[in-house]
Structures are given as C-alpha cells and as structure tokens.
mmCIF file of C-alpha atoms and ligand atoms in Angstrom:
data_model
loop_
_atom_site.group_PDB
_atom_site.id
_atom_site.type_symbol
_atom_site.label_atom_id
_atom_site.label_comp_id
_atom_site.label_asym_id
_atom_site.label_seq_id
_atom_site.Cartn_x
_atom_site.Cartn_y
_atom_site.Cartn_z
ATOM 1 C CA MET A 1 0.005 -0.001 0.005
ATOM 2 C CA SER A 2 1.408 3.393 -0.848
ATOM 3 C CA ALA A 3 1.732 6.036 1.727
ATOM 4 C CA ARG A 4 -0.640 8.968 1.969
ATOM 5 C CA ILE A 5 1.242 12.248 1.494
ATOM 6 C CA LEU A 6 -0.294 15.390 2.846
ATOM 7 C CA PHE A 7 1.144 18.883 2.343
ATOM 8 C CA VAL A 8 -0.120 21.001 5.230
ATOM 9 C CA THR A 9 -0.459 24.621 4.242
ATOM 10 C CA GLY A 10 -2.354 27.507 5.776
ATOM 11 C CA THR A 11 -4.352 30.578 4.963
ATOM 12 C CA GLY A 12 -1.500 32.486 6.567
ATOM 13 C CA THR A 13 1.226 32.194 9.134
ATOM 14 C CA GLU A 14 0.412 31.362 12.802
ATOM 15 C CA VAL A 15 -2.885 29.801 11.822
ATOM 16 C CA GLY A 16 -2.236 26.497 13.460
ATOM 17 C CA LYS A 17 -0.357 24.453 10.828
ATOM 18 C CA THR A 18 1.975 22.947 13.340
ATOM 19 C CA VAL A 19 -0.744 22.127 15.840
ATOM 20 C CA THR A 20 -2.882 20.617 13.056
ATOM 21 C CA THR A 21 0.074 18.631 11.729
ATOM 22 C CA ALA A 22 0.572 17.271 15.236
ATOM 23 C CA ALA A 23 -3.119 16.460 15.638
ATOM 24 C CA VAL A 24 -3.220 14.598 12.264
ATOM 25 C CA ALA A 25 -0.042 12.769 13.249
ATOM 26 C CA ALA A 26 -1.419 11.824 16.718
ATOM 27 C CA ALA A 27 -4.707 10.517 15.355
ATOM 28 C CA ALA A 28 -2.826 8.470 12.675
ATOM 29 C CA VAL A 29 -0.393 7.040 15.254
ATOM 30 C CA ARG A 30 -3.365 6.130 17.431
ATOM 31 C CA ALA A 31 -4.823 4.245 14.434
ATOM 32 C CA GLY A 32 -1.573 2.314 14.149
ATOM 33 C CA ARG A 33 -0.159 4.135 11.183
ATOM 34 C CA ARG A 34 3.584 4.798 10.790
ATOM 35 C CA VAL A 35 3.914 8.570 10.514
ATOM 36 C CA ALA A 36 6.635 10.892 9.330
ATOM 37 C CA VAL A 37 6.647 14.657 9.595
ATOM 38 C CA LEU A 38 8.800 16.755 7.349
ATOM 39 C CA LYS A 39 9.488 20.475 7.570
ATOM 40 C CA PRO A 40 11.326 21.283 4.324
ATOM 41 C CA GLY A 41 12.255 24.848 5.291
ATOM 42 C CA GLN A 42 12.295 25.946 8.937
ATOM 43 C CA THR A 43 12.716 29.682 9.459
ATOM 44 C CA GLY A 44 13.039 31.778 12.620
ATOM 45 C CA VAL A 45 14.940 29.341 14.822
ATOM 46 C CA GLY A 46 18.582 29.158 15.784
ATOM 47 C CA PRO A 47 20.781 26.049 15.571
ATOM 48 C CA ASP A 48 19.952 24.753 19.049
ATOM 49 C CA GLU A 49 16.260 25.798 19.188
ATOM 50 C CA PRO A 50 13.331 23.466 18.671
ATOM 51 C CA GLY A 51 11.638 23.813 15.279
ATOM 52 C CA ASP A 52 8.113 22.881 14.217
ATOM 53 C CA VAL A 53 8.912 19.157 13.912
ATOM 54 C CA HIS A 54 10.122 19.173 17.495
ATOM 55 C CA GLU A 55 6.918 20.794 18.605
ATOM 56 C CA VAL A 56 4.968 18.133 16.690
ATOM 57 C CA ALA A 57 7.000 15.357 18.356
ATOM 58 C CA ARG A 58 6.457 16.936 21.777
ATOM 59 C CA LEU A 59 2.634 17.187 21.249
ATOM 60 C CA VAL A 60 2.298 13.694 19.749
ATOM 61 C CA GLY A 61 4.431 12.174 22.542
ATOM 62 C CA ALA A 62 4.666 8.839 20.685
ATOM 63 C CA PRO A 63 7.191 7.437 18.229
ATOM 64 C CA LEU A 64 7.167 9.148 14.836
ATOM 65 C CA THR A 65 9.808 10.158 12.372
ATOM 66 C CA THR A 66 10.657 13.837 12.071
ATOM 67 C CA ARG A 67 12.865 15.518 9.507
ATOM 68 C CA GLU A 68 13.920 19.117 8.711
ATOM 69 C CA LEU A 69 15.826 19.832 5.501
ATOM 70 C CA MET A 70 16.870 23.494 5.722
ATOM 71 C CA ARG A 71 16.949 25.806 8.686
ATOM 72 C CA TYR A 72 17.403 29.555 8.492
ATOM 73 C CA PRO A 73 17.635 31.664 11.726
ATOM 74 C CA GLU A 74 15.555 34.730 10.688
ATOM 75 C CA PRO A 75 11.734 34.683 10.871
ATOM 76 C CA LEU A 76 11.263 35.499 7.201
ATOM 77 C CA ALA A 77 10.043 33.782 4.050
ATOM 78 C CA PRO A 78 12.496 30.951 3.201
ATOM 79 C CA ASP A 79 13.901 32.604 0.107
ATOM 80 C CA THR A 80 14.792 35.842 1.916
ATOM 81 C CA ALA A 81 15.931 34.037 5.027
ATOM 82 C CA ALA A 82 18.158 31.842 2.886
ATOM 83 C CA ARG A 83 19.645 34.779 0.949
ATOM 84 C CA ARG A 84 20.357 36.716 4.119
ATOM 85 C CA SER A 85 21.872 33.749 5.900
ATOM 86 C CA GLY A 86 24.126 32.745 2.975
ATOM 87 C CA ARG A 87 22.780 29.206 3.272
ATOM 88 C CA PRO A 88 21.519 27.270 0.198
ATOM 89 C CA TYR A 89 17.985 27.536 -1.082
ATOM 90 C CA LEU A 90 15.730 24.524 -0.917
ATOM 91 C CA SER A 91 14.722 23.120 -4.347
ATOM 92 C CA PRO A 92 11.428 21.331 -4.982
ATOM 93 C CA ASP A 93 13.409 18.287 -6.168
ATOM 94 C CA ARG A 94 15.294 17.995 -2.899
ATOM 95 C CA ALA A 95 12.029 18.261 -0.934
ATOM 96 C CA ALA A 96 10.333 15.702 -3.192
ATOM 97 C CA ALA A 97 13.273 13.268 -2.830
ATOM 98 C CA ALA A 98 12.926 13.500 0.990
ATOM 99 C CA VAL A 99 9.188 12.903 0.776
ATOM 100 C CA ALA A 100 9.707 9.913 -1.471
ATOM 101 C CA GLU A 101 12.234 8.429 0.949
ATOM 102 C CA LEU A 102 9.919 8.887 3.904
ATOM 103 C CA ALA A 103 6.953 7.509 1.911
ATOM 104 C CA ASP A 104 8.852 4.255 1.471
ATOM 105 C CA ALA A 105 8.857 3.452 5.140
ATOM 106 C CA HIS A 106 5.718 5.156 6.458
ATOM 107 C CA ASP A 107 1.945 5.040 5.981
ATOM 108 C CA LEU A 108 1.504 8.808 6.233
ATOM 109 C CA VAL A 109 3.929 11.620 5.423
ATOM 110 C CA LEU A 110 2.944 15.091 6.606
ATOM 111 C CA VAL A 111 4.855 18.035 5.035
ATOM 112 C CA GLU A 112 4.422 21.337 6.811
ATOM 113 C CA GLY A 113 5.002 24.430 4.661
ATOM 114 C CA ALA A 114 6.293 27.817 5.825
ATOM 115 C CA GLY A 115 3.563 30.490 5.931
ATOM 116 C CA GLY A 116 0.965 30.078 3.209
ATOM 117 C CA LEU A 117 0.886 28.189 -0.087
ATOM 118 C CA LEU A 118 2.803 30.651 -2.362
ATOM 119 C CA VAL A 119 5.566 31.691 -0.038
ATOM 120 C CA ARG A 120 8.859 31.482 -1.898
ATOM 121 C CA TYR A 121 11.652 29.017 -1.119
ATOM 122 C CA ASP A 122 14.212 30.154 -3.648
ATOM 123 C CA GLU A 123 15.221 33.004 -5.910
ATOM 124 C CA GLU A 124 13.219 31.507 -8.780
ATOM 125 C CA GLY A 125 10.066 31.915 -6.741
ATOM 126 C CA ARG A 126 9.325 28.232 -6.265
ATOM 127 C CA THR A 127 6.922 27.367 -3.490
ATOM 128 C CA LEU A 128 5.401 24.575 -1.422
ATOM 129 C CA ALA A 129 3.048 24.057 -4.354
ATOM 130 C CA ASP A 130 6.086 23.285 -6.505
ATOM 131 C CA GLN A 131 7.310 20.802 -3.931
ATOM 132 C CA ALA A 132 3.922 19.040 -3.988
ATOM 133 C CA ALA A 133 3.962 19.060 -7.795
ATOM 134 C CA ALA A 134 7.482 17.569 -7.769
ATOM 135 C CA VAL A 135 6.284 14.749 -5.544
ATOM 136 C CA ARG A 136 3.395 14.056 -7.891
ATOM 137 C CA GLU A 137 5.813 14.025 -10.791
ATOM 138 C CA LEU A 138 7.507 11.101 -9.070
ATOM 139 C CA GLY A 139 4.205 9.288 -9.324
ATOM 140 C CA LEU A 140 3.353 9.683 -5.622
ATOM 141 C CA PRO A 141 -0.135 10.807 -4.617
ATOM 142 C CA ALA A 142 0.528 14.099 -2.799
ATOM 143 C CA GLU A 143 -2.570 16.004 -1.617
ATOM 144 C CA VAL A 144 -2.966 19.256 0.257
ATOM 145 C CA LEU A 145 -4.616 19.932 3.632
ATOM 146 C CA LEU A 146 -5.464 23.557 4.242
ATOM 147 C CA VAL A 147 -5.433 24.969 7.757
ATOM 148 C CA ALA A 148 -7.711 28.014 8.006
ATOM 149 C CA THR A 149 -8.539 30.526 10.690
ATOM 150 C CA ALA A 150 -12.107 30.439 11.983
ATOM 151 C CA GLY A 151 -13.327 33.985 11.793
ATOM 152 C CA LEU A 152 -13.788 36.929 9.532
ATOM 153 C CA GLY A 153 -11.342 37.065 6.593
ATOM 154 C CA THR A 154 -10.828 33.358 6.255
ATOM 155 C CA LEU A 155 -13.143 32.844 3.285
ATOM 156 C CA ASN A 156 -11.089 35.066 0.976
ATOM 157 C CA THR A 157 -7.756 33.506 1.829
ATOM 158 C CA THR A 158 -9.304 30.063 1.630
ATOM 159 C CA VAL A 159 -10.693 30.546 -1.876
ATOM 160 C CA LEU A 160 -7.458 32.206 -3.003
ATOM 161 C CA THR A 161 -5.565 29.097 -1.850
ATOM 162 C CA ALA A 162 -8.095 26.723 -3.380
ATOM 163 C CA GLU A 163 -7.912 28.533 -6.724
ATOM 164 C CA ALA A 164 -4.117 28.544 -6.645
ATOM 165 C CA LEU A 165 -4.134 24.760 -5.979
ATOM 166 C CA ALA A 166 -6.697 24.111 -8.778
ATOM 167 C CA ALA A 167 -4.658 26.187 -11.228
ATOM 168 C CA ARG A 168 -1.712 23.879 -10.514
ATOM 169 C CA GLY A 169 -3.696 20.669 -10.616
ATOM 170 C CA LEU A 170 -3.020 19.907 -6.950
ATOM 171 C CA PRO A 171 -5.818 18.164 -5.060
ATOM 172 C CA LEU A 172 -7.191 19.776 -1.919
ATOM 173 C CA LEU A 173 -8.170 17.049 0.461
ATOM 174 C CA GLY A 174 -9.988 19.353 2.848
ATOM 175 C CA VAL A 175 -9.883 22.218 5.326
ATOM 176 C CA VAL A 176 -9.119 22.092 9.123
ATOM 177 C CA ILE A 177 -9.848 25.064 11.352
ATOM 178 C CA GLY A 178 -6.637 25.571 13.252
ATOM 179 C CA ALA A 179 -8.113 27.165 16.390
ATOM 180 C CA TRP A 180 -11.820 26.938 17.019
ATOM 181 C CA PRO A 181 -12.711 29.561 19.665
ATOM 182 C CA ASP A 182 -14.181 28.547 23.021
ATOM 183 C CA SER A 183 -16.835 31.295 22.447
ATOM 184 C CA PRO A 184 -17.418 31.356 18.711
ATOM 185 C CA GLY A 185 -18.854 34.561 17.190
ATOM 186 C CA LEU A 186 -21.302 34.916 14.343
ATOM 187 C CA ALA A 187 -18.613 34.842 11.635
ATOM 188 C CA ASP A 188 -17.002 31.747 13.089
ATOM 189 C CA ARG A 189 -20.355 29.939 13.183
ATOM 190 C CA CYS A 190 -21.334 30.919 9.636
ATOM 191 C CA ASN A 191 -17.951 29.976 8.345
ATOM 192 C CA LEU A 192 -18.491 26.331 9.339
ATOM 193 C CA ALA A 193 -20.905 26.005 6.416
ATOM 194 C CA ASP A 194 -19.233 28.583 4.181
ATOM 195 C CA LEU A 195 -15.637 27.278 4.418
ATOM 196 C CA PRO A 196 -16.226 23.938 2.610
ATOM 197 C CA LYS A 197 -18.387 25.720 -0.014
ATOM 198 C CA THR A 198 -15.675 28.276 -0.568
ATOM 199 C CA ALA A 199 -12.868 25.696 -0.644
ATOM 200 C CA GLY A 200 -14.690 23.228 -2.735
ATOM 201 C CA ALA A 201 -13.479 20.636 -0.290
ATOM 202 C CA PRO A 202 -14.826 19.171 2.952
ATOM 203 C CA LEU A 203 -14.232 20.494 6.458
ATOM 204 C CA LEU A 204 -12.086 17.820 8.091
ATOM 205 C CA GLY A 205 -11.691 19.171 11.611
ATOM 206 C CA ALA A 206 -11.769 22.020 14.084
ATOM 207 C CA LEU A 207 -9.134 22.055 16.775
ATOM 208 C CA PRO A 208 -10.154 23.737 20.007
ATOM 209 C CA GLU A 209 -8.149 26.917 20.523
ATOM 210 C CA ARG A 210 -6.343 25.536 23.597
ATOM 211 C CA ALA A 211 -5.441 22.242 21.906
ATOM 212 C CA ALA A 212 -1.688 22.605 22.380
ATOM 213 C CA GLY A 213 -2.036 23.048 26.157
ATOM 214 C CA ALA A 214 -4.515 20.242 26.753
ATOM 215 C CA GLY A 215 -3.658 17.192 28.799
ATOM 216 C CA ASP A 216 -4.364 14.279 26.455
ATOM 217 C CA PHE A 217 -3.433 15.661 23.002
ATOM 218 C CA THR A 218 -4.174 12.463 21.200
ATOM 219 C CA ALA A 219 -7.698 12.196 22.616
ATOM 220 C CA LEU A 220 -8.264 15.800 21.667
ATOM 221 C CA ALA A 221 -6.986 15.212 18.162
ATOM 222 C CA TYR A 222 -9.246 12.209 17.667
ATOM 223 C CA ALA A 223 -12.246 14.287 18.860
ATOM 224 C CA ALA A 224 -11.437 17.190 16.577
ATOM 225 C CA LEU A 225 -10.628 15.428 13.276
ATOM 226 C CA ALA A 226 -12.891 13.747 10.727
ATOM 227 C CA PRO A 227 -12.702 9.998 9.989
ATOM 228 C CA GLU A 228 -10.798 10.823 6.772
ATOM 229 C CA LEU A 229 -7.977 11.897 9.167
ATOM 230 C CA HIS A 230 -8.500 8.973 11.541
ATOM 231 C CA GLY A 231 -10.671 10.957 13.992
ATOM 232 C CA GLY A 232 -14.150 10.663 15.276
ATOM 233 C CA TRP A 233 -15.356 14.206 14.554
ATOM 234 C CA ASP A 234 -18.566 14.743 12.623
ATOM 235 C CA ALA A 235 -18.527 17.892 10.480
ATOM 236 C CA ALA A 236 -22.299 17.874 9.793
ATOM 237 C CA GLU A 237 -23.089 17.573 13.535
ATOM 238 C CA PHE A 238 -20.521 20.173 14.522
ATOM 239 C CA THR A 239 -21.830 22.586 11.928
ATOM 240 C CA ALA A 240 -25.410 22.034 12.949
ATOM 241 C CA VAL A 241 -24.719 22.464 16.647
ATOM 242 C CA HIS A 242 -22.974 25.795 16.015
ATOM 243 C CA ALA A 243 -25.301 27.075 13.267
ATOM 244 C CA PRO A 244 -26.541 30.571 14.075
ATOM 245 C CA ALA A 245 -30.237 30.923 14.706
HETATM 246 N N1 LIG B 301 -5.662 24.869 18.467
HETATM 247 C C1 LIG B 301 -4.655 25.391 19.122
HETATM 248 N N2 LIG B 301 -4.431 25.134 20.417
HETATM 249 C C2 LIG B 301 -3.466 25.714 21.061
HETATM 250 N N3 LIG B 301 -2.565 26.573 20.572
HETATM 251 C C3 LIG B 301 -2.683 26.866 19.293
HETATM 252 C C4 LIG B 301 -3.723 26.310 18.476
HETATM 253 N N4 LIG B 301 -3.545 26.771 17.242
HETATM 254 C C5 LIG B 301 -2.527 27.599 17.321
HETATM 255 N N5 LIG B 301 -2.029 27.647 18.530
HETATM 256 C C6 LIG B 301 -0.838 28.498 18.983
HETATM 257 O O1 LIG B 301 -0.747 29.526 18.065
HETATM 258 C C7 LIG B 301 0.606 29.707 17.614
HETATM 259 C C8 LIG B 301 0.620 29.409 16.133
HETATM 260 O O2 LIG B 301 0.267 28.089 15.862
HETATM 261 P P1 LIG B 301 1.156 27.204 14.947
HETATM 262 O O3 LIG B 301 0.523 25.829 14.897
HETATM 263 O O4 LIG B 301 2.563 27.259 15.346
HETATM 264 O O5 LIG B 301 0.868 27.959 13.559
HETATM 265 P P2 LIG B 301 1.631 27.857 12.167
HETATM 266 O O6 LIG B 301 2.365 26.571 12.183
HETATM 267 O O7 LIG B 301 0.553 27.976 11.169
HETATM 268 O O8 LIG B 301 2.593 29.036 12.134
HETATM 269 C C9 LIG B 301 1.439 28.759 18.425
HETATM 270 O O9 LIG B 301 1.890 29.408 19.553
HETATM 271 C C10 LIG B 301 0.429 27.671 18.834
HETATM 272 O O10 LIG B 301 0.792 27.046 20.017
HETATM 273 MG MG1 LIG B 302 4.350 26.011 11.949
#
C-alpha cells in the first residue's frame, strides 16, 4: 500500500499548521499508522532551538519520524531568510526526494510548509506548491490539507488558496480550522458552512483553541478530526450544533 502524502499549508502564518500537523499525526499514530513529519524549510529558529517538527513530536508524545531539511535563523520567508543567511535555497526536487524516501517506510507523510501556499523558497520563486507538484511528478499521490482561521477574513484567503491549487492541478483534501474559539462569534459559526463551500473541499476538523495546552493531546486530536484523518469528529453535526439561529 502506498503512503498517503499530505502537504499542510495554511491561509497564513500562525494559523495552526504545526498544531494541526501534530493532531493529524497523533490521530494516525493512534490508528496504528507509521507517521513521518517533514518540515522542508524551517525559518526563525537558531541552531539549538526546537523547530516545528520538534513541537509536533512533543505534542504527539509517541514514536514518529521527524525531518527538517533546511533551517534559517531569521523569521522571514524561506527565500529571503536563505539569501540573508548565505545558506543554500531548498529546491522542490530536494524536498520531493525527501518525501519519497519517507513515503517508502511510512503510511503517512505530513509536510508542513512555511507560511501560506505561495511563499517562496528560492530566488526562482518556487513554493510549497512546486514541492507538491514535484512529488506528484515522481508518481506519488500528494494532496494538500489547508489549515484555516475560523473567523472573519478566512473565506477570501481560503478561496485564493483553493484557486491557486486548482490552477496547479493539486488536489485539496480538505480544510481544518486551526483554532476553534471557546466562544465562537457569528462569523466563526457561519464559516463552518461557508468554508467547505468556498474551498470546494470538505471540512475535516476544528481544533479547539487551547489544543496545544490540553492534557491528552491524542484524545483531543481524535475528537477534533474527521474519519478521513483517523478521527471521530462529525462535520455535519458540529456545523449544525454551531449554526446561528
Ligand atoms: N488549536 C490550538 N491550540 C493551542 N494553541 C494553538 C492552536 N492553534 C494555534 N495555537 C498556537 O498559536 C501559535 C501558532 O500556531 P502554529 O501551529 O505554530 O501555527 P503555524 O504553524 O501555522 O505558524 C502557536 O503558539 C500555537 O501554540
Ligand atoms: Mg508552523
């Protein structure tokens, strides 16, 4: 059986990509899957600091493979961070080769991008989308999982991302809300129905906003993710419960 390969992107930065990646990993590990998490380009952390894959490993708290390809200390887009650091850019082919190697020995490979979908990784302007396309050119079934914010503004960035994916022939598996508020407002509630319509893809989860600080992260991940992602969350029920009057 070939591995599932999911590129995790977001409608922006700090939207919960890392927390979502950890939740998807935790639910898959719980389901007995062999999981690998790859961060092709890590920015904003020094040589001895934990990066996103370390945060994922900490949250999952169970055996999984983690890999980081390039690290740049400044918190900038990877191309600019690379140029300023004098370190090499990351090419889509190098990222795809790493994904292919991980896909050989795992059931699920999660690839967390930097920022949103079209953030540049090199001076030619190649992006996470180009990395996913390079994986698909190897004959591997890469799909994209989009992490969105809950509230006002998310529909525009969601449809922009969905259109950019469609233009590149990259399949969007679904949308996960990175941080669902404890006290959702009107826009949050309406967006539960509007996000999947806008994305043209199903809503596959909504992580509670304090997910990363919760006691049993795996139980929380299971409760917040759809069966497609090895969870027990029901999008229709959740949407109905929160539907505004
Ligand atoms: N559901 C959540 N529960 C707890 N903390 C969260 C959640 N979503 C985001 N955060 C916090 O918000 C910040 C950004 O989230 P992160 O997953 O790192 O975003 P991204 O990877 O998209 O930059 C982090 O400090 C993270 O701990
Ligand atoms: Mg992150």
